[in-house]
Tab-separated table of C-alpha atoms in Angstrom:
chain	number	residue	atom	x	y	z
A	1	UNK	CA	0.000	0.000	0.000
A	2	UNK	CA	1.501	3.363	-1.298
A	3	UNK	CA	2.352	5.536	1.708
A	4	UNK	CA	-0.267	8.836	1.528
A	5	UNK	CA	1.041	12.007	0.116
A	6	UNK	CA	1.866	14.912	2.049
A	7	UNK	CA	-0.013	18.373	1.147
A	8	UNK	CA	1.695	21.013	0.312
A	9	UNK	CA	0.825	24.400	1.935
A	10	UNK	CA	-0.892	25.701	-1.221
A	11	UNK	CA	-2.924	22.321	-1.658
A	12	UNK	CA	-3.826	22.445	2.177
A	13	UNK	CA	-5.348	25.736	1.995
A	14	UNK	CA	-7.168	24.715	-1.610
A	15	UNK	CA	-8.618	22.230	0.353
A	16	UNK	CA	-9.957	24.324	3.347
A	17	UNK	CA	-11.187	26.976	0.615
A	18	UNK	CA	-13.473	23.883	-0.933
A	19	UNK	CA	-14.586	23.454	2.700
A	20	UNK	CA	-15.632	26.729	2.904
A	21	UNK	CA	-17.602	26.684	-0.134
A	22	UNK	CA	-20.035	23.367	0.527
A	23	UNK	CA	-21.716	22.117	3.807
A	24	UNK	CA	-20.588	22.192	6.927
A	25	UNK	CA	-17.268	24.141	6.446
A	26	UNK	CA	-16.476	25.209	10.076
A	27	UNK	CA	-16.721	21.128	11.032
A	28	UNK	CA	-14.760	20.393	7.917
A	29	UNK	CA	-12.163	22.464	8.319
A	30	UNK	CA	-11.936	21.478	11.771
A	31	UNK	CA	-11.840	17.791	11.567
A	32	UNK	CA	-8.906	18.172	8.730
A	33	UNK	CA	-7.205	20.626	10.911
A	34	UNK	CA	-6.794	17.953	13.512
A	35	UNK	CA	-4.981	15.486	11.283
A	36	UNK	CA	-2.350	18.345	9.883
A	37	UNK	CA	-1.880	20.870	12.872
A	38	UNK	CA	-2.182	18.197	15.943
A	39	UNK	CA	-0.874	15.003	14.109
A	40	UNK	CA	-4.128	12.640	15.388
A	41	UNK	CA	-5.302	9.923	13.805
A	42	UNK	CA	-8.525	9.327	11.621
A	43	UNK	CA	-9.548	7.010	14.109
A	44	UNK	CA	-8.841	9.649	17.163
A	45	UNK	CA	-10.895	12.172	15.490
A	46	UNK	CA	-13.800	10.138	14.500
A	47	UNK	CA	-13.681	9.310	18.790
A	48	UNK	CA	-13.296	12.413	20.255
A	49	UNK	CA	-16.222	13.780	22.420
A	50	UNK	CA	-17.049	17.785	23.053
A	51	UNK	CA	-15.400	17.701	26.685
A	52	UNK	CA	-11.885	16.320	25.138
A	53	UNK	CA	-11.950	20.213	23.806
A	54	UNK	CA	-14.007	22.131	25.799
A	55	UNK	CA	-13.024	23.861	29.065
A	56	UNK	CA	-15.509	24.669	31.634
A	57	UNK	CA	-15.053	28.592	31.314
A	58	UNK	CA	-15.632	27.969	27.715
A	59	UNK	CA	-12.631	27.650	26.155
A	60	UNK	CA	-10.323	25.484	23.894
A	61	UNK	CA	-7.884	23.271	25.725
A	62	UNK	CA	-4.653	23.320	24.448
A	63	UNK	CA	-4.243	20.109	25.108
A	64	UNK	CA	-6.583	16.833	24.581
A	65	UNK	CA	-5.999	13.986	26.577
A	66	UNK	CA	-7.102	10.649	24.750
A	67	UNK	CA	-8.015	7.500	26.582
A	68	UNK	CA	-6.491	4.408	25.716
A	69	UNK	CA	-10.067	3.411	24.116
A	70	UNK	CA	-9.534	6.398	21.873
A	71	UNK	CA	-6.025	5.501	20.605
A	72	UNK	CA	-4.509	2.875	18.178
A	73	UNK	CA	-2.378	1.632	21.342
A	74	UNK	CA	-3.198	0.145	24.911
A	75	UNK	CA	-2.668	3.520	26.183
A	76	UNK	CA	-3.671	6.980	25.873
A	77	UNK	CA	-1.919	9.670	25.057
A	78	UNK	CA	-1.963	13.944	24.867
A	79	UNK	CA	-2.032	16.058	22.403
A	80	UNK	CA	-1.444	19.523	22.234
A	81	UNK	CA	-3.927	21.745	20.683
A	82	UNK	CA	-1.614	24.753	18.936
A	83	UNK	CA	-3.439	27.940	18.621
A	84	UNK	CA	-4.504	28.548	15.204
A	85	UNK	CA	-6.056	25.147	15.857
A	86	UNK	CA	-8.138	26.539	18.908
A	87	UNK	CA	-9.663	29.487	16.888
A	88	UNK	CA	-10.952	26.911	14.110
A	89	UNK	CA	-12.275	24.905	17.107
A	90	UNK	CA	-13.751	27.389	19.011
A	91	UNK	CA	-15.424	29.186	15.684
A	92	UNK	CA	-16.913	25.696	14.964
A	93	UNK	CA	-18.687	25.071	18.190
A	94	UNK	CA	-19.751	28.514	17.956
A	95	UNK	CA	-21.707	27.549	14.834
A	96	UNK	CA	-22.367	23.772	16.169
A	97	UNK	CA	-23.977	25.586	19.228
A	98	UNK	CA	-25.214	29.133	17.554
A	99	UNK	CA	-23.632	30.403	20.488
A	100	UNK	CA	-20.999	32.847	21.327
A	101	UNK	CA	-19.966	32.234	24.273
A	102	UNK	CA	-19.459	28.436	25.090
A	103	UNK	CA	-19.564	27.563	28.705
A	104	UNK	CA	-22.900	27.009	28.938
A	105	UNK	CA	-22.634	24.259	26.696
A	106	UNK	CA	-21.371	22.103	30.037
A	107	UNK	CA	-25.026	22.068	31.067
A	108	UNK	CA	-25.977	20.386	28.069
A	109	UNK	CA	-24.663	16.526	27.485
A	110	UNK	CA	-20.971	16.967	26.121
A	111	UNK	CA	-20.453	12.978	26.398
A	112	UNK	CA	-21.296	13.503	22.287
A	113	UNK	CA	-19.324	13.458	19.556
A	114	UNK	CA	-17.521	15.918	18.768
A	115	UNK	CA	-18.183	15.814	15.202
A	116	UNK	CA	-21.473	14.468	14.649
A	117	UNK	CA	-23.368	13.420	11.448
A	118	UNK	CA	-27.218	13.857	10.335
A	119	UNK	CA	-27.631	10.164	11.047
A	120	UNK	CA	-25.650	9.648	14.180
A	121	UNK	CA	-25.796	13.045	15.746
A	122	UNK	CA	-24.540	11.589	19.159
A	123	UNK	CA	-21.858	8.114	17.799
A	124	UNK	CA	-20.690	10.458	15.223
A	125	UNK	CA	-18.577	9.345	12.181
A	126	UNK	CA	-16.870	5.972	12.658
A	127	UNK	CA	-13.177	5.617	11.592
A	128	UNK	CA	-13.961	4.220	8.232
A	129	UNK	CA	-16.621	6.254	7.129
A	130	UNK	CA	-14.489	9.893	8.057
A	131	UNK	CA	-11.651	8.187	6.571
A	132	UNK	CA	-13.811	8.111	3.269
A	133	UNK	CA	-15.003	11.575	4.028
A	134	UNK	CA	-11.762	12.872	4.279
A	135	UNK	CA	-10.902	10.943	0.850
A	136	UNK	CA	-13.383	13.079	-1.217
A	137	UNK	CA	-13.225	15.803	0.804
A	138	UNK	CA	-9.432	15.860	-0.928
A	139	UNK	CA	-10.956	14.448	-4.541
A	140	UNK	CA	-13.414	16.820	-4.823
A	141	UNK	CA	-11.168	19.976	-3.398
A	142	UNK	CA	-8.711	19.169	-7.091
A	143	UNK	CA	-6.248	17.238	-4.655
A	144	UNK	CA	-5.155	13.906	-5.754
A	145	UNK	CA	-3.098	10.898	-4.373
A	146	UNK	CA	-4.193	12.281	-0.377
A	147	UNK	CA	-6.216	9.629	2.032
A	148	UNK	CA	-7.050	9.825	5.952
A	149	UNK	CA	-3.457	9.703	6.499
A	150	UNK	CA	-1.623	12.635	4.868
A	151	UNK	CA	-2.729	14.897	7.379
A	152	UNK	CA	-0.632	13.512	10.059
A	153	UNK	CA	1.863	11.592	7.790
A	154	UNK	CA	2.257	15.495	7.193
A	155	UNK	CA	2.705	16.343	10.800
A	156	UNK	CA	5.062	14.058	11.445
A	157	UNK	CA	7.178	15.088	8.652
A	158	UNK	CA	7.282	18.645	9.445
A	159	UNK	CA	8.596	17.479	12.939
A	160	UNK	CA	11.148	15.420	11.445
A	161	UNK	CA	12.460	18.526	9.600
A	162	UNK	CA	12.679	20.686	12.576
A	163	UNK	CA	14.775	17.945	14.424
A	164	UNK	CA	18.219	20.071	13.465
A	165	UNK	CA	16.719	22.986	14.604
A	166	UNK	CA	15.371	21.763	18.010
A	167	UNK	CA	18.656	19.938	18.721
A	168	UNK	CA	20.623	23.136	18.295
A	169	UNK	CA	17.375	24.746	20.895
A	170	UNK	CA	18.195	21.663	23.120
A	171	UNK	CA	21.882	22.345	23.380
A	172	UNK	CA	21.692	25.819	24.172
A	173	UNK	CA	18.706	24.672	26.846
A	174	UNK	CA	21.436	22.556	28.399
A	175	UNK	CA	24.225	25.027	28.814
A	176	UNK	CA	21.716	27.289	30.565
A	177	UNK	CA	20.464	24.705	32.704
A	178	UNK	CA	24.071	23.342	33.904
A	179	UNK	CA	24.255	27.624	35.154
A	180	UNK	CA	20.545	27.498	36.792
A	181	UNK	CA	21.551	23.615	38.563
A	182	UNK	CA	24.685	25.634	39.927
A	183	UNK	CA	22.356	28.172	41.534
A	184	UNK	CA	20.040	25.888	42.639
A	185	UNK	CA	22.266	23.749	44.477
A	186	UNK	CA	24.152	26.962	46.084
A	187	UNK	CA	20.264	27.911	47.300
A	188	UNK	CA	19.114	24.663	48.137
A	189	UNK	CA	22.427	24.876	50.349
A	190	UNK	CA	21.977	27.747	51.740
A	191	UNK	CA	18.217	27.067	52.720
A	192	UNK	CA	19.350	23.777	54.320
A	193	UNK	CA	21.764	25.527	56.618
A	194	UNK	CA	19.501	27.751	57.214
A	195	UNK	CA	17.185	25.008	58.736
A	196	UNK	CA	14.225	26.118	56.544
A	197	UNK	CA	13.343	22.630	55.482
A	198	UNK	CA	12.742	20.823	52.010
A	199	UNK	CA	13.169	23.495	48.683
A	200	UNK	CA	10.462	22.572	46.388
A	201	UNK	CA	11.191	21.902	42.613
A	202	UNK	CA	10.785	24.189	40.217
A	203	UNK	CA	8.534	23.176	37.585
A	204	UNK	CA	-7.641	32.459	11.555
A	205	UNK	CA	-10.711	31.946	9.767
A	206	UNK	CA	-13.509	34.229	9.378
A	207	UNK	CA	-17.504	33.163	10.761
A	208	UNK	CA	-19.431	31.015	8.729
A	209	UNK	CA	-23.528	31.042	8.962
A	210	UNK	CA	-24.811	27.794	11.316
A	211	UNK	CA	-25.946	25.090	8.854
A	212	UNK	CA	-27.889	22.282	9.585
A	213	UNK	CA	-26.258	19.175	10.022
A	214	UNK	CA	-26.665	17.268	6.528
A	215	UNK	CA	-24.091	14.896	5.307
A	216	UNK	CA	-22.554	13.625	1.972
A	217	UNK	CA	-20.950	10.687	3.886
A	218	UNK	CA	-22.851	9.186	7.337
């Protein structure tokens, strides 16, 4: 099985302009936007319920915490939630909910889906069937040779191409934290003789109208 192609910039955004052009484009956008921006899988999508995003004040998390039930593996895993990510998030619940502010969407039942479907407005999409969503969501945006996969194949990539530059970050990290270790253990030191006990450690888009929820793909 051919691995999926990675999007370029240019294709990514063709795709999120087709998205804005049909049904549903705020859920669209933001179900893609998962796969490319946070790295999940299809199948961690299709599972994810409105609490895994939704504070109780009413806004984003920037990061999701996925059960094991959630994940490929036997164990669950977090994801972080950058911020351009957040804003497509946040301005599709807004639409989901025809609300503008969000925290009163905790009194309602946020055990749902996150992304729900005509026919399964609570289950949701399954794996398979966004996986096939996602596959003409691509087709039909111009885009050929992308499935399920390229948005995180995509991810993954862009992290693998940023490993020079966060080994240089890491190096300079660890000269500065050999200095800060010095002062620590000089105050730690000091504190100790001092009897005063243990020293803790230190530790874009714009609005869309709200659409009914009718889908190509259930």
């Amino acid at each position: 099985m051919a691995q999926a192609r990675v999007l370029t910039e240019r294709e990514l955004k063709k795709v999120l302009q087709y998205c804005n052009q049909h049904k549903h484009p705020t859920r669209n956008r933001a179900m893609l936007l998962m796969t490319h921006l946070a790295g999940l899988r299809v199948r961690e999508v299709s599972a994810l319920k409105v609490r895994d995003v939704l504070n109780d004040d009413g806004e984003i998390k920037d990061e999701v915490h996925l059960s094991a039930d959630q994940t490929k593996g036997s164990r669950g895993r977090t994801v972080l939630i950058p911020k351009r990510l957040q804003i497509e998030l946040k301005q599709y619940l807004i639409t989901k909910y025809g609300l503008e502010k969000l925290a009163v969407v905790h009194f309602t039942d946020t055990s749902i889906a996150l992304f729900p479907t005509q026919k399964y407005p609570k289950r949701g999409f399954t794996a398979n069937t966004l996986a096939q969503h996602f596959h003409y969501l691509y087709q039909r945006a111009g885009v050929t040779g992308a499935s399920s996969h390229s948005g995180r194949r995509g991810f993954i990539t862009n992290l693998a191409d940023k490993g020079g530059e966060i080994m240089n970050a890491k190096a300079e990290i660890r000269r500065t934290t050999i200095a800060i270790s010095r002062l620590l253990a000089q105050a730690r030191n000091l504190i100790d003789n001092a009897g005063m006990g243990h020293f803790p450690s230190l530790q874009p888009p714009s609005k869309f109208t709200n659409v009914p929820l009718r889908d190509d793909l259930d």
